[in-house]
Amino acid sequence: MTDEENRNTVIQALLDRQTEASNSGPVVYFYFDGNKRDVLRAEDFFRSCIKQLLRYIYTTELQPSRQVQSAVKRFFRAGTPSPSYDEIIQILLIPLARQFSDLTLAVDGLDVCSREEYIMALETLDIVSREASIKLFVSGRRELEVTRRIPGSIHLEITTKKNGPDLAFFTINLINRQMRERRLSDNERIIQCIKETLIQEAEGM
């Protein structure tokens, strides 16, 4: 899922950076909804990555490689069998990722998937990162063991205790930006109360 309300602060910052920087590459993100735990699959994340990259290519008037064009025609023509997991990764995702020099793949809530699915996703991300020049951002609980499954990655612990000032700065700026688009209230005390409540309840996310 790519529900805007479910983006965490780091992913939102990545998307803001993409919007503000004219030479910034795409940020592809996916949110795993814990309310749908029984049907969550690693494949859903990578299918979404492919769709988002294709959308980015066509909306920016870029051109997918011939390999990608051929694969899209082959796999998504009416009446054709759905591609296998390996085909999705090797024939579509990796060739697409290679078209960008500044691509970020971000996934949030991966830990709500089954152990089998999140291990598959992390192992696939490791493969893709070896085949293409990409940045990865994985948000989830420690049980994912990202640094063990993706060599060279680092662990960043985001909590209000360690990152309170950063979270406060982000929250205040986000509210101020949204207020420029649509006024939340004319009462400054209410606005300040909203800011303080959001910061207190953020709990690092």
PDB file of C-alpha atoms in Angstrom, residues 102-205:
ATOM      1  CA  ASP A 102      19.873   8.170  -7.995  1.00  0.00           C
ATOM      2  CA  LEU A 103      17.084   5.741  -7.092  1.00  0.00           C
ATOM      3  CA  THR A 104      15.764   5.125  -3.577  1.00  0.00           C
ATOM      4  CA  LEU A 105      13.635   2.121  -2.622  1.00  0.00           C
ATOM      5  CA  ALA A 106      11.851   2.589   0.705  1.00  0.00           C
ATOM      6  CA  VAL A 107       9.665   0.093   2.525  1.00  0.00           C
ATOM      7  CA  ASP A 108       7.843   0.652   5.805  1.00  0.00           C
ATOM      8  CA  GLY A 109       6.285  -1.960   8.080  1.00  0.00           C
ATOM      9  CA  LEU A 110       8.096  -4.933   6.555  1.00  0.00           C
ATOM     10  CA  ASP A 111       8.189  -6.584   9.978  1.00  0.00           C
ATOM     11  CA  VAL A 112       4.406  -7.172   9.924  1.00  0.00           C
ATOM     12  CA  CYS A 113       4.880  -9.738   7.150  1.00  0.00           C
ATOM     13  CA  SER A 114       5.536 -13.372   7.970  1.00  0.00           C
ATOM     14  CA  ARG A 115       9.164 -14.293   8.641  1.00  0.00           C
ATOM     15  CA  GLU A 116       9.355 -16.139   5.308  1.00  0.00           C
ATOM     16  CA  GLU A 117       8.089 -13.120   3.373  1.00  0.00           C
ATOM     17  CA  TYR A 118      10.268 -10.485   5.014  1.00  0.00           C
ATOM     18  CA  ILE A 119      13.389 -12.636   4.625  1.00  0.00           C
ATOM     19  CA  MET A 120      12.542 -13.070   0.938  1.00  0.00           C
ATOM     20  CA  ALA A 121      12.093  -9.308   0.573  1.00  0.00           C
ATOM     21  CA  LEU A 122      15.406  -8.480   2.268  1.00  0.00           C
ATOM     22  CA  GLU A 123      17.332 -11.075   0.290  1.00  0.00           C
ATOM     23  CA  THR A 124      15.825  -9.678  -2.916  1.00  0.00           C
ATOM     24  CA  LEU A 125      16.730  -6.109  -1.936  1.00  0.00           C
ATOM     25  CA  ASP A 126      20.305  -7.294  -1.396  1.00  0.00           C
ATOM     26  CA  ILE A 127      20.351  -8.819  -4.898  1.00  0.00           C
ATOM     27  CA  VAL A 128      18.888  -5.683  -6.501  1.00  0.00           C
ATOM     28  CA  SER A 129      21.363  -3.436  -4.667  1.00  0.00           C
ATOM     29  CA  ARG A 130      24.250  -5.503  -6.076  1.00  0.00           C
ATOM     30  CA  GLU A 131      22.896  -5.264  -9.620  1.00  0.00           C
ATOM     31  CA  ALA A 132      21.941  -1.568  -9.680  1.00  0.00           C
ATOM     32  CA  SER A 133      23.080   1.664  -8.064  1.00  0.00           C
ATOM     33  CA  ILE A 134      20.305   2.265  -5.536  1.00  0.00           C
ATOM     34  CA  LYS A 135      19.744   3.466  -1.995  1.00  0.00           C
ATOM     35  CA  LEU A 136      17.635   1.369   0.351  1.00  0.00           C
ATOM     36  CA  PHE A 137      15.565   2.410   3.345  1.00  0.00           C
ATOM     37  CA  VAL A 138      13.888  -0.315   5.401  1.00  0.00           C
ATOM     38  CA  SER A 139      11.743   0.654   8.389  1.00  0.00           C
ATOM     39  CA  GLY A 140      10.723  -1.958  10.934  1.00  0.00           C
ATOM     40  CA  ARG A 141      11.514  -3.704  14.191  1.00  0.00           C
ATOM     41  CA  ARG A 142      14.911  -5.156  15.090  1.00  0.00           C
ATOM     42  CA  GLU A 143      13.729  -8.692  14.323  1.00  0.00           C
ATOM     43  CA  LEU A 144      14.258  -7.959  10.617  1.00  0.00           C
ATOM     44  CA  GLU A 145      18.044  -8.068  11.205  1.00  0.00           C
ATOM     45  CA  VAL A 146      18.576  -5.872   8.156  1.00  0.00           C
ATOM     46  CA  THR A 147      22.301  -5.389   8.737  1.00  0.00           C
ATOM     47  CA  ARG A 148      22.824  -9.160   8.700  1.00  0.00           C
ATOM     48  CA  ARG A 149      20.695  -9.815   5.643  1.00  0.00           C
ATOM     49  CA  ILE A 150      21.923  -6.835   3.599  1.00  0.00           C
ATOM     50  CA  PRO A 151      25.726  -6.600   4.065  1.00  0.00           C
ATOM     51  CA  GLY A 152      27.006  -3.041   4.245  1.00  0.00           C
ATOM     52  CA  SER A 153      23.757  -1.618   5.610  1.00  0.00           C
ATOM     53  CA  ILE A 154      23.610   0.292   8.892  1.00  0.00           C
ATOM     54  CA  HIS A 155      21.059   0.383  11.709  1.00  0.00           C
ATOM     55  CA  LEU A 156      19.532   3.717  12.732  1.00  0.00           C
ATOM     56  CA  GLU A 157      17.417   3.665  15.860  1.00  0.00           C
ATOM     57  CA  ILE A 158      14.782   6.389  15.723  1.00  0.00           C
ATOM     58  CA  THR A 159      13.190   7.203  19.069  1.00  0.00           C
ATOM     59  CA  THR A 160      11.844  10.371  20.644  1.00  0.00           C
ATOM     60  CA  LYS A 161      14.517  10.094  23.331  1.00  0.00           C
ATOM     61  CA  LYS A 162      17.406  10.129  20.848  1.00  0.00           C
ATOM     62  CA  ASN A 163      15.798  12.095  18.028  1.00  0.00           C
ATOM     63  CA  GLY A 164      13.384  14.426  19.794  1.00  0.00           C
ATOM     64  CA  PRO A 165      14.794  17.676  18.317  1.00  0.00           C
ATOM     65  CA  ASP A 166      14.740  16.262  14.776  1.00  0.00           C
ATOM     66  CA  LEU A 167      11.172  15.000  15.172  1.00  0.00           C
ATOM     67  CA  ALA A 168      10.065  18.336  16.590  1.00  0.00           C
ATOM     68  CA  PHE A 169      11.685  20.221  13.716  1.00  0.00           C
ATOM     69  CA  PHE A 170      10.096  17.924  11.132  1.00  0.00           C
ATOM     70  CA  THR A 171       6.637  18.043  12.751  1.00  0.00           C
ATOM     71  CA  ILE A 172       6.585  21.828  13.060  1.00  0.00           C
ATOM     72  CA  ASN A 173       7.728  22.329   9.477  1.00  0.00           C
ATOM     73  CA  LEU A 174       5.193  19.795   8.189  1.00  0.00           C
ATOM     74  CA  ILE A 175       2.327  21.561   9.976  1.00  0.00           C
ATOM     75  CA  ASN A 176       3.514  24.969   8.772  1.00  0.00           C
ATOM     76  CA  ARG A 177       3.686  23.714   5.183  1.00  0.00           C
ATOM     77  CA  GLN A 178       0.205  22.209   5.355  1.00  0.00           C
ATOM     78  CA  MET A 179      -1.184  25.398   6.870  1.00  0.00           C
ATOM     79  CA  ARG A 180       0.046  27.337   3.864  1.00  0.00           C
ATOM     80  CA  GLU A 181      -2.135  25.050   1.764  1.00  0.00           C
ATOM     81  CA  ARG A 182      -5.146  24.913   4.097  1.00  0.00           C
ATOM     82  CA  ARG A 183      -5.556  26.836   7.346  1.00  0.00           C
ATOM     83  CA  LEU A 184      -6.156  24.424  10.252  1.00  0.00           C
ATOM     84  CA  SER A 185      -7.300  27.059  12.714  1.00  0.00           C
ATOM     85  CA  ASP A 186      -7.102  30.801  13.348  1.00  0.00           C
ATOM     86  CA  ASN A 187      -6.401  30.193  17.016  1.00  0.00           C
ATOM     87  CA  GLU A 188      -2.618  30.145  17.593  1.00  0.00           C
ATOM     88  CA  ARG A 189      -3.035  28.379  20.962  1.00  0.00           C
ATOM     89  CA  ILE A 190      -4.842  25.510  19.243  1.00  0.00           C
ATOM     90  CA  ILE A 191      -2.125  25.293  16.567  1.00  0.00           C
ATOM     91  CA  GLN A 192       0.577  25.178  19.252  1.00  0.00           C
ATOM     92  CA  CYS A 193      -1.355  22.493  21.143  1.00  0.00           C
ATOM     93  CA  ILE A 194      -1.588  20.408  17.947  1.00  0.00           C
ATOM     94  CA  LYS A 195       2.170  20.693  17.397  1.00  0.00           C
ATOM     95  CA  GLU A 196       3.019  19.709  20.968  1.00  0.00           C
ATOM     96  CA  THR A 197       0.596  16.770  20.946  1.00  0.00           C
ATOM     97  CA  LEU A 198       1.964  15.388  17.654  1.00  0.00           C
ATOM     98  CA  ILE A 199       5.546  15.640  18.891  1.00  0.00           C
ATOM     99  CA  GLN A 200       4.682  13.902  22.194  1.00  0.00           C
ATOM    100  CA  GLU A 201       2.766  11.105  20.446  1.00  0.00           C
ATOM    101  CA  ALA A 202       5.247  10.591  17.597  1.00  0.00           C
ATOM    102  CA  GLU A 203       7.223   7.851  19.419  1.00  0.00           C
ATOM    103  CA  GLY A 204       9.921   8.008  16.792  1.00  0.00           C
ATOM    104  CA  MET A 205       7.735   7.314  13.750  1.00  0.00           C
TER     105      MET A 205
END
